Amino acid sequence: MEKVCSSKVLSEEDQYCEDNFSSTVHHDSQGRFVTEAVSILGLKWVPPSDSFCFEVTLPASSKVVTKRVILSEISKSFDLLGWLSPVLVRAKLMLQDLWIQSVDWGIPLTGDLLDQWQLLREQLPELAQIRIPRWFGSSAQTAWELHRFLDASQRAFVATAYMVVPGEKSTLIMSKTKVLPIKTESLPRLELCGAVFLTRLFKHLLDGVLLKPVAVYCWTDSKWRHVRSEDTPTDCATKGFTPEQLLQSSLWWEGPEWIRNDWTADRSNYTAKTTLSTVLAQVALEESAEKDDVSPPLVCLEKYSHFSKIIRVLACAFRWRRNAAKSKGDRCAGPFITEELDDTRVGLLR
């Protein structure tokens, strides 16, 4: 890799590189081997600037736009480390909207969804302007911190991880997005699910780096270590960015400015302003509600000492409950069939 994809001066013995890699390697004015951008895992590596960039190549615009066409073109944007999350999450949410509206694969799109897709498609080539340094600026002697941010909305949650060298610099390592299921969930539950999501990202990241951080911090706009929404980089992705906004967003690429400074002096763990009496009253209220919701058992199992007897008694009770919802002519009667006894056994074990 060093000999083939770099600007290093090579010996005559390495002349074969020019023959084997003539499509990417050429001589400069000083006789050095220089390469153009090299494709690596869906990225383009530019050796002269030692940075990554993205190549967005879309086919000619289709006259008929369908869900199949959108999925095909979205899949061409390979973003392994989630650097483009604020833009690509818009495409994911658009695809989910098509599922919610039960749009078939071959049906041409019209209206707002078509306008949204055409606007996003026109903006995607602008992603090629983004340059991401390959080297984070760390070495074996660098003491760095890992700061993780989380934000959840009703449509998606986003987790990001930043490498921070205190007093010097901070940079985005990776991010991860997840579009939420169509089933509606409460925002507190989404924040909790997002916390689990962030923890998994943290474990995945630490397993893959050799140079371990000296400290790890987690930030959300709910609890844990509290951070304001306007200081949360993940808020960029949950809201959605255009490529131009993504290119100019220092909050996304470097995180909030205060993580590079001495933030411990004026930031502490978020604590809710709740008195002990309020908490105890809330617990008592919840316990009372739980007791009211408990229904008496259908059959008192302590009265019977044989399992087969319990099964037949429960089968009788289940049959009565099913018959109560049916008209007289549709009710089940007579000896129990095997299917009824099997269902009763499964219901008892559950």
CSV table of C-alpha atoms in Angstrom, one decimal:
chain,number,residue,atom,x,y,z
A,1,MET,CA,0.0,0.0,0.0
A,2,GLU,CA,2.8,2.4,0.9
A,3,LYS,CA,4.6,1.7,-2.4
A,4,VAL,CA,1.6,1.6,-4.6
A,5,CYS,CA,-0.7,4.3,-3.2
A,6,SER,CA,1.6,7.1,-2.0
A,7,SER,CA,3.8,10.0,-3.2
A,8,LYS,CA,7.0,8.3,-2.0
A,9,VAL,CA,10.0,8.2,-4.4
A,10,LEU,CA,10.4,4.5,-5.4
A,11,SER,CA,13.5,2.7,-6.5
A,12,GLU,CA,14.0,1.3,-10.0
A,13,GLU,CA,13.2,-2.1,-8.7
A,14,ASP,CA,9.6,-0.9,-8.0
A,15,GLN,CA,9.1,0.1,-11.6
A,16,TYR,CA,6.5,-2.7,-11.9
A,17,CYS,CA,4.1,-0.5,-10.0
A,18,GLU,CA,3.7,1.7,-13.0
A,19,ASP,CA,3.0,-1.3,-15.2
A,20,ASN,CA,0.6,-3.0,-12.8
A,21,PHE,CA,-1.2,0.1,-11.6
A,22,SER,CA,-1.0,2.4,-14.6
A,23,SER,CA,-4.6,3.4,-14.2
A,24,THR,CA,-3.9,5.2,-10.9
A,25,VAL,CA,-0.1,5.7,-10.8
A,26,HIS,CA,1.9,8.2,-12.8
A,27,HIS,CA,5.1,10.2,-12.6
A,28,ASP,CA,5.1,13.9,-11.5
A,29,SER,CA,7.6,16.5,-12.8
A,30,GLN,CA,10.2,15.3,-10.3
A,31,GLY,CA,10.0,11.7,-11.4
A,32,ARG,CA,8.1,10.6,-8.3
A,33,PHE,CA,5.3,8.0,-8.4
A,34,VAL,CA,2.0,9.8,-7.6
A,35,THR,CA,-1.4,8.3,-7.5
A,36,GLU,CA,-4.8,9.7,-8.1
A,37,ALA,CA,-7.8,8.9,-5.8
A,38,VAL,CA,-7.9,5.2,-4.9
A,39,SER,CA,-11.1,3.4,-4.0
A,40,ILE,CA,-11.1,1.8,-0.5
A,41,LEU,CA,-14.3,0.3,1.0
A,42,GLY,CA,-16.6,2.5,-0.9
A,43,LEU,CA,-14.5,5.6,-0.2
A,44,LYS,CA,-11.9,7.5,-2.3
A,45,TRP,CA,-8.5,8.0,-0.7
A,46,VAL,CA,-6.6,11.0,-2.1
A,47,PRO,CA,-2.9,10.5,-1.2
A,48,PRO,CA,-1.6,14.0,-1.9
A,49,SER,CA,-3.9,15.5,0.7
A,50,ASP,CA,-4.1,12.2,2.7
A,51,SER,CA,-7.9,12.6,3.0
A,52,PHE,CA,-11.0,10.6,2.1
A,53,CYS,CA,-13.8,11.8,-0.2
A,54,PHE,CA,-17.0,10.4,-1.7
A,55,GLU,CA,-17.7,9.7,-5.3
A,56,VAL,CA,-21.4,10.1,-6.0
A,57,THR,CA,-22.3,8.7,-9.4
A,58,LEU,CA,-26.0,8.6,-10.2
A,59,PRO,CA,-27.4,7.3,-13.5
A,60,ALA,CA,-29.3,9.5,-15.8
A,61,SER,CA,-32.5,10.7,-14.3
A,62,SER,CA,-35.4,8.3,-14.9
A,63,LYS,CA,-38.5,9.7,-16.4
A,64,VAL,CA,-40.6,7.4,-14.1
A,65,VAL,CA,-39.6,7.5,-10.5
A,66,THR,CA,-40.7,4.5,-8.4
A,67,LYS,CA,-39.9,3.1,-5.0
A,68,ARG,CA,-37.6,0.6,-6.7
A,69,VAL,CA,-35.6,3.4,-8.4
A,70,ILE,CA,-35.2,5.3,-5.1
A,71,LEU,CA,-34.0,2.3,-3.2
A,72,SER,CA,-31.5,1.5,-6.0
A,73,GLU,CA,-30.0,5.0,-6.1
A,74,ILE,CA,-29.9,5.3,-2.3
A,75,SER,CA,-28.0,2.0,-2.1
A,76,LYS,CA,-25.2,3.5,-4.3
A,77,SER,CA,-24.2,5.9,-1.5
A,78,PHE,CA,-22.0,3.7,0.7
A,79,ASP,CA,-21.2,5.3,4.0
A,80,LEU,CA,-19.5,2.8,6.2
A,81,LEU,CA,-18.7,5.1,9.1
A,82,GLY,CA,-21.8,7.2,9.0
A,83,TRP,CA,-20.0,10.5,8.1
A,84,LEU,CA,-22.9,11.5,5.8
A,85,SER,CA,-25.7,10.6,8.2
A,86,PRO,CA,-27.3,14.0,8.3
A,87,VAL,CA,-28.0,13.8,4.5
A,88,LEU,CA,-28.6,10.1,4.0
A,89,VAL,CA,-31.1,9.8,6.9
A,90,ARG,CA,-33.4,12.0,4.8
A,91,ALA,CA,-33.4,9.4,2.1
A,92,LYS,CA,-34.1,6.6,4.7
A,93,LEU,CA,-37.0,8.5,6.1
A,94,MET,CA,-38.3,9.2,2.6
A,95,LEU,CA,-38.2,5.4,1.9
A,96,GLN,CA,-40.1,4.8,5.1
A,97,ASP,CA,-42.8,7.3,4.1
A,98,LEU,CA,-43.3,5.2,1.0
A,99,TRP,CA,-43.9,2.1,3.1
A,100,ILE,CA,-46.3,3.9,5.4
A,101,GLN,CA,-48.3,5.0,2.4
A,102,SER,CA,-48.3,1.5,1.0
A,103,VAL,CA,-46.7,2.6,-2.3
A,104,ASP,CA,-46.0,-0.4,-4.5
A,105,TRP,CA,-42.6,-1.0,-6.1
A,106,GLY,CA,-43.6,-0.2,-9.6
A,107,ILE,CA,-46.1,2.7,-9.0
A,108,PRO,CA,-44.8,6.1,-10.3
A,109,LEU,CA,-44.4,8.7,-7.6
A,110,THR,CA,-46.3,11.9,-7.6
A,111,GLY,CA,-46.9,15.0,-5.4
A,112,ASP,CA,-44.7,15.9,-2.4
A,113,LEU,CA,-42.7,12.7,-2.2
A,114,LEU,CA,-41.6,13.1,-5.9
A,115,ASP,CA,-40.6,16.7,-5.3
A,116,GLN,CA,-38.6,15.7,-2.1
A,117,TRP,CA,-36.7,13.0,-4.0
A,118,GLN,CA,-35.9,15.2,-7.0
A,119,LEU,CA,-34.6,17.9,-4.7
A,120,LEU,CA,-32.4,15.4,-2.7
A,121,ARG,CA,-31.2,13.8,-5.8
A,122,GLU,CA,-30.0,17.1,-7.2
A,123,GLN,CA,-28.1,17.8,-4.0
A,124,LEU,CA,-26.3,14.4,-3.7
A,125,PRO,CA,-23.4,15.2,-6.1
A,126,GLU,CA,-22.4,18.0,-3.7
A,127,LEU,CA,-21.2,15.3,-1.3
A,128,ALA,CA,-18.1,14.9,-3.5
A,129,GLN,CA,-16.8,18.2,-2.2
A,130,ILE,CA,-16.4,16.9,1.3
A,131,ARG,CA,-12.8,16.0,2.4
A,132,ILE,CA,-12.2,14.1,5.6
A,133,PRO,CA,-8.6,13.8,7.0
A,134,ARG,CA,-7.5,10.2,7.2
A,135,TRP,CA,-5.2,10.9,10.2
A,136,PHE,CA,-6.9,12.0,13.4
A,137,GLY,CA,-3.7,13.6,14.7
A,138,SER,CA,-3.0,11.0,17.4
A,139,SER,CA,0.0,8.9,18.3
A,140,ALA,CA,0.9,6.4,20.9
A,141,GLN,CA,1.8,9.2,23.3
A,142,THR,CA,-1.5,11.1,22.7
A,143,ALA,CA,-3.9,11.2,25.6
A,144,TRP,CA,-7.3,11.5,24.0
A,145,GLU,CA,-10.9,11.3,25.2
A,146,LEU,CA,-14.0,9.7,23.6
A,147,HIS,CA,-17.1,11.8,23.7
A,148,ARG,CA,-20.4,10.2,22.5
A,149,PHE,CA,-23.6,12.1,21.7
A,150,LEU,CA,-27.1,10.8,21.3
A,151,ASP,CA,-30.3,12.4,20.0
A,152,ALA,CA,-33.7,10.8,19.4
A,153,SER,CA,-36.7,12.1,17.6
A,154,GLN,CA,-40.1,10.5,16.7
A,155,ARG,CA,-38.6,9.3,13.4
A,156,ALA,CA,-35.0,8.3,14.1
A,157,PHE,CA,-32.2,8.3,16.6
A,158,VAL,CA,-28.5,9.1,16.0
A,159,ALA,CA,-25.3,8.3,17.9
A,160,THR,CA,-22.0,9.9,17.2
A,161,ALA,CA,-18.5,9.4,18.6
A,162,TYR,CA,-15.7,12.1,18.7
A,163,MET,CA,-12.0,11.9,19.4
A,164,VAL,CA,-11.0,14.8,21.6
A,165,VAL,CA,-7.5,15.9,22.4
A,166,PRO,CA,-8.1,18.4,25.3
A,167,GLY,CA,-7.1,21.9,24.5
A,168,GLU,CA,-6.2,21.1,20.9
A,169,LYS,CA,-8.7,19.5,18.5
A,170,SER,CA,-11.8,17.3,18.2
A,171,THR,CA,-12.9,15.2,15.2
A,172,LEU,CA,-15.7,12.9,14.2
A,173,ILE,CA,-14.8,9.2,14.3
A,174,MET,CA,-18.1,7.6,13.3
A,175,SER,CA,-21.8,7.9,13.6
A,176,LYS,CA,-24.8,5.5,13.4
A,177,THR,CA,-28.4,6.2,12.5
A,178,LYS,CA,-31.5,4.0,12.9
A,179,VAL,CA,-34.9,4.8,11.5
A,180,LEU,CA,-37.6,3.9,14.1
A,181,PRO,CA,-40.3,1.4,13.4
A,182,ILE,CA,-43.7,2.6,12.2
A,183,LYS,CA,-45.3,1.7,15.5
A,184,THR,CA,-45.5,4.9,17.7
A,185,GLU,CA,-43.4,5.0,20.8
A,186,SER,CA,-43.2,7.6,23.6
A,187,LEU,CA,-40.2,10.0,23.5
A,188,PRO,CA,-38.8,8.8,26.9
A,189,ARG,CA,-38.8,5.2,25.6
A,190,LEU,CA,-37.0,6.3,22.4
A,191,GLU,CA,-34.4,8.1,24.5
A,192,LEU,CA,-33.9,4.9,26.5
A,193,CYS,CA,-33.6,2.7,23.4
A,194,GLY,CA,-31.2,5.3,22.0
A,195,ALA,CA,-29.0,4.9,25.1
A,196,VAL,CA,-28.7,1.2,24.4
A,197,PHE,CA,-28.0,2.0,20.8
A,198,LEU,CA,-25.2,4.4,21.9
A,199,THR,CA,-23.7,1.8,24.2
A,200,ARG,CA,-23.5,-0.7,21.4
A,201,LEU,CA,-21.7,1.8,19.2
A,202,PHE,CA,-19.3,2.5,22.0
A,203,LYS,CA,-18.4,-1.2,22.4
A,204,HIS,CA,-18.0,-1.7,18.7
A,205,LEU,CA,-15.7,1.3,18.5
A,206,LEU,CA,-13.5,0.3,21.4
A,207,ASP,CA,-13.1,-3.2,20.1
A,208,GLY,CA,-11.7,-1.7,16.8
A,209,VAL,CA,-9.2,0.8,18.1
A,210,LEU,CA,-5.7,0.0,19.4
A,211,LEU,CA,-5.1,3.3,21.1
A,212,LYS,CA,-7.6,3.4,24.0
A,213,PRO,CA,-9.0,6.7,25.3
A,214,VAL,CA,-8.1,7.9,28.8
A,215,ALA,CA,-11.7,8.9,29.5
A,216,VAL,CA,-15.2,8.3,28.0
A,217,TYR,CA,-18.2,10.6,28.3
A,218,CYS,CA,-21.8,10.2,27.1
A,219,TRP,CA,-24.0,13.2,26.3
A,220,THR,CA,-27.7,13.4,25.6
A,221,ASP,CA,-30.3,16.2,25.8
A,222,SER,CA,-32.3,14.2,28.3
A,223,LYS,CA,-30.2,12.8,31.2
A,224,TRP,CA,-26.9,11.1,31.7
A,225,ARG,CA,-24.5,14.1,31.1
A,226,HIS,CA,-26.9,16.7,29.9
A,227,VAL,CA,-26.2,18.8,26.9
A,228,ARG,CA,-28.4,21.4,25.2
A,229,SER,CA,-30.0,20.4,22.0
A,230,GLU,CA,-28.3,23.1,20.1
A,231,ASP,CA,-24.9,21.7,21.2
A,232,THR,CA,-25.7,18.1,20.2
A,233,PRO,CA,-24.1,17.1,16.9
A,234,THR,CA,-26.6,14.2,16.5
A,235,ASP,CA,-29.4,16.9,16.2
A,236,CYS,CA,-27.9,17.6,12.8
A,237,ALA,CA,-28.9,14.1,11.6
A,238,THR,CA,-32.3,13.9,13.2
A,239,LYS,CA,-33.3,17.2,11.6
A,240,GLY,CA,-31.6,16.3,8.2
A,241,PHE,CA,-29.0,18.4,6.3
A,242,THR,CA,-28.4,19.3,2.7
A,243,PRO,CA,-24.9,18.5,1.5
A,244,GLU,CA,-24.0,22.2,1.6
A,245,GLN,CA,-25.1,22.4,5.2
A,246,LEU,CA,-23.1,19.3,6.0
A,247,LEU,CA,-20.0,20.6,4.4
A,248,GLN,CA,-20.1,23.8,6.5
A,249,SER,CA,-21.2,22.3,9.8
A,250,SER,CA,-18.3,22.4,12.3
A,251,LEU,CA,-20.7,21.1,14.9
A,252,TRP,CA,-21.0,17.8,13.0
A,253,TRP,CA,-17.4,17.3,12.0
A,254,GLU,CA,-15.7,18.5,15.2
A,255,GLY,CA,-18.5,18.5,17.9
A,256,PRO,CA,-19.4,21.4,20.1
A,257,GLU,CA,-16.5,23.8,20.8
A,258,TRP,CA,-16.6,23.3,24.6
A,259,ILE,CA,-15.4,19.6,24.5
A,260,ARG,CA,-12.0,20.9,23.3
A,261,ASN,CA,-11.7,23.1,26.4
A,262,ASP,CA,-11.9,22.6,30.1
A,263,TRP,CA,-15.7,21.9,30.3
A,264,THR,CA,-15.6,20.1,33.7
A,265,ALA,CA,-15.5,23.4,35.5
A,266,ASP,CA,-19.0,24.5,34.5
A,267,ARG,CA,-20.7,21.2,33.5
A,268,SER,CA,-21.8,18.4,35.7
A,269,ASN,CA,-24.1,15.5,35.6
A,270,TYR,CA,-27.7,16.5,34.9
A,271,THR,CA,-29.9,16.1,37.9
A,272,ALA,CA,-33.7,16.6,37.9
A,273,LYS,CA,-35.1,19.1,40.2
A,274,THR,CA,-37.3,16.7,42.1
A,275,THR,CA,-37.8,16.4,45.8
A,276,LEU,CA,-37.8,13.1,47.7
A,277,SER,CA,-41.4,13.5,48.7
A,278,THR,CA,-42.4,13.9,45.1
A,279,VAL,CA,-40.6,10.7,44.1
A,280,LEU,CA,-42.2,8.8,47.0
A,281,ALA,CA,-45.7,10.1,46.1
A,282,GLN,CA,-45.2,9.1,42.4
A,283,VAL,CA,-44.0,5.6,43.4
A,284,ALA,CA,-47.0,5.1,45.7
A,285,LEU,CA,-49.3,6.3,42.9
A,286,GLU,CA,-47.8,3.8,40.5
A,287,GLU,CA,-48.0,0.9,42.9
A,288,SER,CA,-51.7,1.7,43.6
A,289,ALA,CA,-52.4,1.8,39.9
A,290,GLU,CA,-50.7,-1.6,39.4
A,291,LYS,CA,-52.7,-3.1,42.2
A,292,ASP,CA,-55.9,-1.8,40.6
A,293,ASP,CA,-55.0,-3.3,37.3
A,294,VAL,CA,-54.4,-6.8,38.6
A,295,SER,CA,-57.3,-9.1,37.7
A,296,PRO,CA,-58.2,-12.2,39.8
A,297,PRO,CA,-57.0,-15.5,38.4
A,298,LEU,CA,-59.4,-17.4,36.2
A,299,VAL,CA,-59.0,-20.6,38.2
A,300,CYS,CA,-57.5,-21.2,41.7
A,301,LEU,CA,-54.8,-23.7,40.9
A,302,GLU,CA,-54.0,-24.5,44.6
A,303,LYS,CA,-57.3,-26.5,44.8
A,304,TYR,CA,-56.0,-29.2,42.5
A,305,SER,CA,-53.1,-31.7,43.0
A,306,HIS,CA,-52.9,-33.3,39.5
A,307,PHE,CA,-51.7,-31.6,36.4
A,308,SER,CA,-54.2,-33.4,34.1
A,309,LYS,CA,-57.0,-32.2,36.3
A,310,ILE,CA,-55.8,-28.6,36.2
A,311,ILE,CA,-55.6,-28.8,32.4
A,312,ARG,CA,-59.2,-30.0,32.0
A,313,VAL,CA,-60.5,-27.4,34.5
A,314,LEU,CA,-58.7,-24.6,32.6
A,315,ALA,CA,-59.9,-26.0,29.3
A,316,CYS,CA,-63.4,-25.7,30.6
A,317,ALA,CA,-62.8,-22.1,31.7
A,318,PHE,CA,-61.2,-21.2,28.4
A,319,ARG,CA,-64.1,-22.8,26.5
A,320,TRP,CA,-66.6,-20.8,28.6
A,321,ARG,CA,-64.8,-17.6,27.8
A,322,ARG,CA,-64.7,-18.2,24.1
A,323,ASN,CA,-68.4,-19.3,24.0
A,324,ALA,CA,-69.4,-16.1,25.9
A,325,ALA,CA,-68.4,-14.0,22.8
A,326,LYS,CA,-70.3,-16.2,20.3
A,327,SER,CA,-73.9,-16.6,19.4
A,328,LYS,CA,-75.8,-19.6,20.8
A,329,GLY,CA,-75.6,-21.6,17.6
A,330,ASP,CA,-71.8,-21.2,17.2
A,331,ARG,CA,-70.8,-22.2,20.7
A,332,CYS,CA,-68.6,-25.3,21.2
A,333,ALA,CA,-69.9,-28.2,23.2
A,334,GLY,CA,-69.1,-31.9,23.9
A,335,PRO,CA,-65.9,-33.6,24.9
A,336,PHE,CA,-62.6,-31.6,24.6
A,337,ILE,CA,-60.6,-32.1,21.5
A,338,THR,CA,-56.8,-32.5,21.4
A,339,GLU,CA,-56.3,-29.0,20.0
A,340,GLU,CA,-58.2,-27.4,23.0
A,341,LEU,CA,-56.1,-29.3,25.5
A,342,ASP,CA,-52.8,-28.5,23.8
A,343,ASP,CA,-53.7,-24.8,23.7
A,344,THR,CA,-54.6,-24.9,27.4
A,345,ARG,CA,-51.3,-26.5,28.2
A,346,VAL,CA,-49.4,-23.8,26.3
A,347,GLY,CA,-51.4,-21.1,28.0
A,348,LEU,CA,-50.7,-22.5,31.4
A,349,LEU,CA,-47.0,-22.7,30.8
A,350,ARG,CA,-46.9,-19.1,29.6
